[in-house]
Amino acid sequence: MVYNLSVMKILAIESSCDETAAAVVEDGLLKSNIVTSQLDLHRKYGGVFPELASRQHLAKIIPVIREVLEKAQIKLEAIDLFATTFGPGLIGSLLVGVETAKTLSFILKKPLLPINHLEGHIYANFVGVNFKSQIPNSKQNSSRQSPVACRFPAIVLIVSGGHTMLVLMKNHLQYKILGETLDDAAGEAFDKAAKILDLGYPGGPAIEKAAKNAKVAKNAKIVLPRPMLNSKDFDFSFSGLKTALLYQARAIKNLKQSDKLEFAKEFQDAIVQVLVTKTIRAATKYGVQTILLSGGVAANKLLREKLAKECKKFKFPLSIPEFQYCTDNAAMIATAAYFRTQYGRIPPIDNWKKVQAISNAKLN
Ligand code: KG4
Ligand code: ZN
């Protein structure tokens, strides 16, 4: 089959955790993007309940696909290529998206491109970016924080609920992992800290809000560690920080709301300082041309601001996705698939036979 690469219509599915999402991209432009969140369902458990997540994906996946096609005003039969997140993620959740995409590919006789979820997060930076110009479409990306044309080599900081990584990209789709978390991911740490402080769910936005309301006195009594800030490698560790928070909070009798806010601020400051410092250090060591931020924690305003400030100081162009593309969505998956097609990576029509959900899939 001969494809007209430039007008390829891609339908992508994302169901790796607790968001059921679908998006349509045509010629690199986002036609429609639907994300249904399961936050309310999991709130009472204080975290994602895997069995409930996969059941909810099953209930939502077809309505979400129907809605995304309706919004894009594209018929299912007109789709040229299907894409789906195959991992990493919760296996029961992944299976719903993967099996749905395989069925569509089989019935409609269109190829299926499996996309790594972390690659998707990276390509959140390229939603609405035309491959040839590499420059964001100004109409579509008017609220994009920093519309930079990405030049390589680039450093990507991926910070999500499951991963914290520094990745060196020599070009599109080429990844070398420089370092990652040895224990908890940054998002996971935010979630656990919010649980310890009983600040609500999901933890990241809850800590951010509490930190904003903190009134820290000059002689602040709460000091948390900055784990691995000065280690020579590019790895991270956030589990000790969480434990330090737990012990210090426990040591205070009758923990007041003002104490909780102060803890939240110090906790956020610690994570952001480590992330920003190590990212700039990696960028300097590898002499990169661009820094990319990605993943759910990229929605954190302090992280966005501090990284932007340091990038300006050290003259690294910085790309940050729009808020809506930081946390899980299918626009980023469709965009990653679009870039893959532009590099000629279109799989055969019966590729669905080989596609499998892999809960611990590696970025390579
Ligand atoms: O990328 P994502 O949607 O899912 C995974 O792939 O894990 O990231 C979710 C994570 C959660 O841990 C959540 O608390 C965190 O991103 N997060 C934030 C913020 N918004 C979401 N962390 C800090 N500040 C935020 N504003
Ligand atoms: Zn994610």
Coordinates of C-alpha atoms and ligand atoms in Angstrom, one line a residue:
M1 CA 0.0 0.0 0.0
V2 CA 1.3 3.5 -0.8
Y3 CA 0.7 6.1 1.8
N4 CA 0.7 9.8 1.3
L5 CA 2.8 10.6 4.4
S6 CA 2.0 14.2 4.6
V7 CA -1.8 13.8 4.9
M8 CA -1.8 10.7 7.0
K9 CA -4.7 10.5 9.5
I10 CA -3.7 8.9 12.7
L11 CA -6.0 7.7 15.5
A12 CA -4.2 7.1 18.8
I13 CA -5.3 5.5 22.0
E14 CA -3.9 5.9 25.5
S15 CA -5.0 3.8 28.5
S16 CA -1.8 3.1 30.4
C17 CA -3.0 4.2 33.9
D18 CA -6.2 6.0 34.9
E19 CA -7.0 8.2 31.8
T20 CA -9.0 6.8 28.9
A21 CA -7.9 8.9 26.0
A22 CA -8.0 9.1 22.2
A23 CA -6.8 11.7 19.7
V24 CA -6.8 12.2 15.9
V25 CA -3.8 13.9 14.2
E26 CA -3.7 14.7 10.5
D27 CA -0.5 16.0 8.9
G28 CA 0.9 16.7 12.4
L29 CA -2.1 18.9 13.3
L30 CA -4.2 17.9 16.2
K31 CA -7.8 17.4 15.0
S32 CA -9.4 16.3 18.2
N33 CA -8.3 15.1 21.7
I34 CA -10.5 13.5 24.3
V35 CA -9.3 12.6 27.8
T36 CA -11.6 11.1 30.4
S37 CA -10.1 10.9 33.9
Q38 CA -11.0 8.4 36.6
L39 CA -9.8 10.7 39.4
D40 CA -13.2 10.6 41.2
L41 CA -13.3 6.8 41.1
H42 CA -9.8 6.4 42.8
R43 CA -10.0 9.3 45.2
K44 CA -11.3 7.3 48.1
Y45 CA -8.4 4.8 47.8
G46 CA -5.8 7.7 47.7
G47 CA -4.2 6.1 44.6
V48 CA -5.1 4.2 41.4
F49 CA -6.9 1.0 42.1
P50 CA -5.7 -1.2 39.1
E51 CA -8.7 -3.5 38.8
L52 CA -11.2 -0.6 38.9
A53 CA -9.0 1.3 36.4
S54 CA -9.2 -1.5 33.8
R55 CA -12.9 -2.0 34.2
Q56 CA -13.5 1.8 33.7
H57 CA -11.3 1.7 30.6
L58 CA -13.5 -1.0 29.2
A59 CA -16.6 1.1 29.8
K60 CA -15.1 4.2 28.3
I61 CA -12.9 3.2 25.4
I62 CA -15.5 2.9 22.6
P63 CA -17.4 6.1 23.6
V64 CA -14.1 8.0 23.7
I65 CA -13.1 6.8 20.3
R66 CA -16.6 7.6 18.9
E67 CA -16.4 11.1 20.4
V68 CA -12.9 11.8 19.1
L69 CA -13.9 10.8 15.6
E70 CA -17.0 12.9 15.7
K71 CA -15.1 15.9 16.9
A72 CA -12.5 15.5 14.2
Q73 CA -15.3 14.9 11.6
I74 CA -13.5 11.9 10.3
K75 CA -15.0 8.5 9.7
L76 CA -13.3 5.5 11.2
E77 CA -12.8 4.1 7.7
A78 CA -10.8 7.2 6.7
I79 CA -8.1 6.6 9.4
D80 CA -4.8 5.5 7.7
L81 CA -2.9 4.3 10.8
F82 CA -3.8 3.3 14.4
A83 CA -1.5 3.9 17.3
T84 CA -1.6 2.8 20.9
T85 CA 0.4 3.0 24.1
F86 CA 1.8 -0.5 24.6
G87 CA 3.7 0.3 27.9
P88 CA 5.0 1.0 30.4
G89 CA 1.9 1.1 32.7
L90 CA -0.7 -1.0 34.5
I91 CA -1.1 -4.2 32.6
G92 CA -4.9 -4.4 32.9
S93 CA -5.2 -0.8 31.8
L94 CA -2.8 -1.2 28.9
L95 CA -4.5 -4.3 27.6
V96 CA -7.8 -2.5 27.0
G97 CA -6.2 0.1 24.7
V98 CA -3.9 -2.4 23.0
E99 CA -6.6 -5.0 22.3
T100 CA -9.0 -2.3 21.1
A101 CA -6.4 -0.9 18.7
K102 CA -5.5 -4.4 17.5
T103 CA -9.2 -5.1 16.8
L104 CA -9.5 -1.8 14.8
S105 CA -6.3 -2.6 12.9
F106 CA -7.5 -6.1 12.0
I107 CA -11.0 -5.2 10.9
L108 CA -10.1 -2.0 9.0
K109 CA -6.9 -3.4 7.5
K110 CA -4.8 -0.4 8.5
P111 CA -1.4 -0.7 10.3
L112 CA -1.0 -0.4 14.0
L113 CA 2.0 1.4 15.5
P114 CA 2.7 0.6 19.2
I115 CA 4.1 3.7 21.1
N116 CA 6.1 3.7 24.3
H117 CA 4.3 5.9 26.8
L118 CA 7.5 7.7 27.7
E119 CA 8.1 8.5 24.1
G120 CA 4.6 9.9 24.1
H121 CA 5.4 12.2 27.0
I122 CA 8.5 13.5 25.2
Y123 CA 6.4 14.2 22.1
A124 CA 3.9 16.2 24.1
N125 CA 6.4 18.9 23.3
F126 CA 5.7 18.5 19.6
V127 CA 1.9 18.4 19.6
G128 CA 0.8 20.6 16.7
V129 CA 4.4 20.8 15.4
N130 CA 4.8 20.4 11.7
F131 CA 7.6 17.9 11.0
K132 CA 9.1 19.9 8.1
S133 CA 9.3 23.3 9.9
Q134 CA 9.7 21.8 13.4
I135 CA 8.1 24.9 14.6
P136 CA 4.8 24.9 16.5
N137 CA 1.7 25.9 14.6
S138 CA 1.0 29.3 16.1
K139 CA -2.8 29.0 15.8
Q140 CA -2.9 25.7 17.5
N141 CA -0.3 26.3 20.1
S142 CA -1.0 29.8 21.2
S143 CA -0.8 28.9 24.9
R144 CA 2.4 27.0 24.5
Q145 CA 4.8 28.2 27.1
S146 CA 8.0 28.3 25.0
P147 CA 7.6 27.7 21.3
V148 CA 11.1 26.7 20.4
A149 CA 12.2 24.8 17.4
C150 CA 13.9 21.7 18.9
R151 CA 17.6 21.3 17.9
F152 CA 19.6 18.3 18.7
P153 CA 21.3 17.0 20.8
A154 CA 18.6 17.6 23.4
I155 CA 18.2 16.7 27.0
V156 CA 14.7 15.6 28.2
L157 CA 13.6 15.6 31.8
I158 CA 10.7 13.1 32.1
V159 CA 8.9 13.4 35.4
S160 CA 5.7 11.5 35.8
G161 CA 3.9 9.3 38.4
G162 CA 6.0 6.3 37.4
H163 CA 9.2 7.7 36.0
T164 CA 11.9 10.2 36.6
M165 CA 14.6 10.2 33.9
L166 CA 17.2 12.3 32.1
V167 CA 17.4 11.3 28.5
L168 CA 19.8 12.4 25.8
M169 CA 18.3 12.7 22.3
K170 CA 20.8 12.9 19.5
N171 CA 17.9 13.2 17.1
H172 CA 14.2 12.4 16.9
L173 CA 13.3 9.0 18.2
Q174 CA 16.9 8.3 19.5
Y175 CA 17.2 7.9 23.2
K176 CA 20.0 7.4 25.7
I177 CA 19.0 7.2 29.3
L178 CA 21.6 9.1 31.3
G179 CA 20.0 8.5 34.7
E180 CA 16.7 7.7 36.4
T181 CA 15.2 7.3 39.9
L182 CA 16.6 4.6 42.0
D183 CA 13.3 4.3 44.0
D184 CA 10.3 6.6 43.9
A185 CA 9.4 8.7 40.9
A186 CA 9.0 12.5 41.4
G187 CA 5.2 12.3 40.9
E188 CA 4.9 9.3 43.2
A189 CA 6.8 11.2 45.8
F190 CA 4.3 14.1 45.5
D191 CA 1.4 11.7 45.8
K192 CA 2.9 10.0 48.9
A193 CA 3.7 13.3 50.5
A194 CA 0.1 14.5 50.0
K195 CA -1.1 11.3 51.6
I196 CA 1.2 11.8 54.6
L197 CA 0.0 15.3 55.1
D198 CA -3.6 14.4 54.3
L199 CA -3.8 17.1 51.7
G200 CA -5.9 15.3 49.1
Y201 CA -5.7 13.4 45.8
P202 CA -4.0 13.6 43.3
G203 CA -0.9 14.6 45.3
G204 CA 1.0 16.7 42.9
P205 CA -1.6 19.5 42.4
A206 CA -2.5 19.2 46.1
I207 CA 1.1 19.8 47.3
E208 CA 1.4 22.6 44.7
K209 CA -1.7 24.4 46.0
A210 CA -0.7 23.9 49.7
A211 CA 2.8 25.2 49.0
K212 CA 1.3 28.3 47.4
N213 CA -0.7 29.0 50.5
A214 CA 2.3 28.5 52.9
K215 CA 3.5 31.5 54.8
V216 CA 7.0 30.5 55.7
A217 CA 8.7 32.6 58.4
K218 CA 12.2 33.8 57.9
N219 CA 13.6 31.4 60.4
A220 CA 11.7 28.4 59.0
K221 CA 12.0 25.3 61.1
I222 CA 11.3 22.7 58.5
V223 CA 14.3 21.7 56.4
L224 CA 14.1 18.6 54.2
P225 CA 17.1 16.9 52.4
R226 CA 17.9 17.4 48.7
P227 CA 18.7 13.8 47.8
M228 CA 21.6 13.1 45.4
L229 CA 21.8 16.8 44.5
N230 CA 25.6 16.6 44.4
S231 CA 26.1 13.1 43.2
K232 CA 28.2 12.9 40.0
D233 CA 25.7 10.7 38.2
F234 CA 22.3 11.7 36.7
D235 CA 20.2 9.4 38.9
F236 CA 17.6 10.5 41.4
S237 CA 16.2 9.2 44.7
F238 CA 13.1 10.5 46.4
S239 CA 12.1 7.8 48.8
G240 CA 14.4 9.2 51.6
L241 CA 12.9 12.6 51.2
K242 CA 9.4 11.2 51.7
T243 CA 10.6 9.3 54.8
A244 CA 12.3 12.5 56.2
L245 CA 8.9 14.3 55.7
L246 CA 7.1 11.4 57.4
Y247 CA 9.4 11.4 60.5
Q248 CA 9.5 15.2 60.8
A249 CA 5.7 15.5 60.5
R250 CA 5.2 12.7 63.0
A251 CA 7.5 14.4 65.5
I252 CA 5.2 17.4 65.7
K253 CA 2.4 17.0 68.2
N254 CA -0.9 18.4 66.9
L255 CA 0.3 19.1 63.3
K256 CA -1.5 22.3 62.4
Q257 CA -2.7 23.2 58.9
S258 CA 0.0 25.9 58.7
D259 CA 2.7 23.3 59.4
K260 CA 1.3 21.1 56.6
L261 CA 1.5 24.0 54.2
E262 CA 5.1 24.7 55.2
F263 CA 6.0 21.0 54.8
A264 CA 4.4 21.0 51.3
K265 CA 6.4 24.1 50.3
E266 CA 9.7 22.7 51.5
F267 CA 8.9 19.3 49.9
Q268 CA 8.2 20.9 46.6
D269 CA 11.2 23.2 46.8
A270 CA 13.4 20.1 47.5
I271 CA 12.2 18.1 44.5
V272 CA 12.3 21.0 42.1
Q273 CA 15.8 22.0 43.2
V274 CA 17.1 18.5 42.6
L275 CA 15.4 18.2 39.2
V276 CA 16.4 21.6 37.9
T277 CA 20.0 21.3 39.1
K278 CA 20.6 17.9 37.6
T279 CA 18.9 18.8 34.3
I280 CA 21.1 21.9 33.8
R281 CA 24.2 19.8 34.8
A282 CA 23.4 17.2 32.2
A283 CA 22.7 19.8 29.5
T284 CA 26.0 21.5 30.2
K285 CA 28.0 18.2 30.2
Y286 CA 26.5 17.1 26.9
G287 CA 26.5 20.6 25.3
V288 CA 22.9 20.3 24.2
Q289 CA 21.0 22.7 22.0
T290 CA 17.6 22.3 23.6
I291 CA 16.1 21.1 26.9
L292 CA 12.7 19.5 26.9
L293 CA 10.4 19.0 30.0
S294 CA 7.7 16.3 30.0
G295 CA 5.4 14.1 32.1
G296 CA 2.7 14.9 34.6
V297 CA 5.0 16.7 37.0
A298 CA 5.8 19.1 34.2
A299 CA 2.4 20.7 35.0
N300 CA 4.0 22.0 38.3
K301 CA 4.4 25.7 38.0
L302 CA 7.4 26.1 40.3
L303 CA 9.3 23.5 38.2
R304 CA 8.3 25.2 35.0
E305 CA 9.4 28.6 36.3
K306 CA 12.6 27.5 38.0
L307 CA 13.7 25.5 35.0
A308 CA 12.9 28.4 32.7
K309 CA 14.9 30.8 34.9
E310 CA 18.0 28.5 34.9
C311 CA 17.7 27.8 31.2
K312 CA 17.7 31.5 30.5
K313 CA 20.7 32.0 32.7
F314 CA 22.7 29.2 31.0
K315 CA 21.2 30.0 27.6
F316 CA 19.5 26.7 26.9
P317 CA 16.4 27.0 24.7
L318 CA 13.6 25.3 26.7
S319 CA 10.5 23.6 25.5
I320 CA 7.6 22.9 27.9
P321 CA 4.3 21.3 26.8
E322 CA 1.0 23.0 27.3
F323 CA -0.5 22.1 30.6
Q324 CA -3.1 19.8 29.0
Y325 CA -0.5 17.7 27.3
C326 CA 1.7 17.2 30.5
T327 CA -0.5 14.6 32.2
D328 CA -1.6 11.5 30.3
N329 CA -3.4 12.1 27.0
A330 CA -3.5 10.6 23.5
A331 CA -2.5 13.8 21.6
M332 CA 1.1 13.0 22.6
I333 CA 0.8 9.4 21.5
A334 CA -0.7 10.4 18.1
T335 CA 2.1 13.0 17.7
A336 CA 4.8 10.4 18.5
A337 CA 3.2 8.1 15.9
Y338 CA 3.2 11.0 13.4
F339 CA 6.9 11.6 13.9
R340 CA 7.6 7.9 13.5
T341 CA 5.7 7.9 10.2
Q342 CA 7.8 10.8 9.0
Y343 CA 10.9 8.8 9.6
G344 CA 9.4 6.0 7.5
R345 CA 8.6 3.7 10.4
I346 CA 5.2 2.6 9.1
P347 CA 4.6 -1.0 10.1
P348 CA 3.1 -3.7 7.8
I349 CA -0.7 -4.1 7.8
D350 CA -0.6 -7.2 9.9
N351 CA 1.6 -5.7 12.6
W352 CA -1.2 -6.0 15.0
K353 CA -0.3 -9.7 15.4
K354 CA 3.0 -8.7 17.0
V355 CA 1.7 -5.8 19.2
Q356 CA 1.7 -6.7 22.9
A357 CA 1.0 -4.8 26.2
I358 CA 4.3 -4.7 28.2
S359 CA 3.9 -3.3 31.7
N360 CA 7.7 -2.6 32.2
A361 CA 8.5 -1.5 28.6
K362 CA 11.8 0.3 28.3
L363 CA 12.4 3.5 26.3
N364 CA 14.7 2.6 23.4
Ligands
KG4_1 O1 2.3 11.5 33.4 P1 1.2 11.3 34.4 O2 -0.1 11.8 34.0 O3 1.0 9.7 34.6 C1 2.1 8.8 34.6 O4 2.6 8.5 33.5 O5 2.5 8.5 35.7 O6 1.7 11.8 35.8 C2 0.9 11.8 36.9 C3 1.8 12.3 38.0 C4 1.1 12.1 39.4 O7 2.0 11.6 40.3 C5 0.7 13.6 39.8 O8 0.7 13.8 41.2 C6 1.8 14.4 39.1 O9 2.0 13.7 37.8 N1 1.3 15.8 38.9 C7 1.9 16.8 39.5 C8 1.2 17.9 39.1 N2 0.2 17.5 38.2 C9 0.3 16.2 38.1 N3 3.0 16.9 40.3 C10 3.4 18.1 40.7 N4 2.7 19.2 40.4 C11 1.6 19.2 39.6 N5 1.0 20.3 39.3
ZN2 ZN 2.2 9.3 31.9

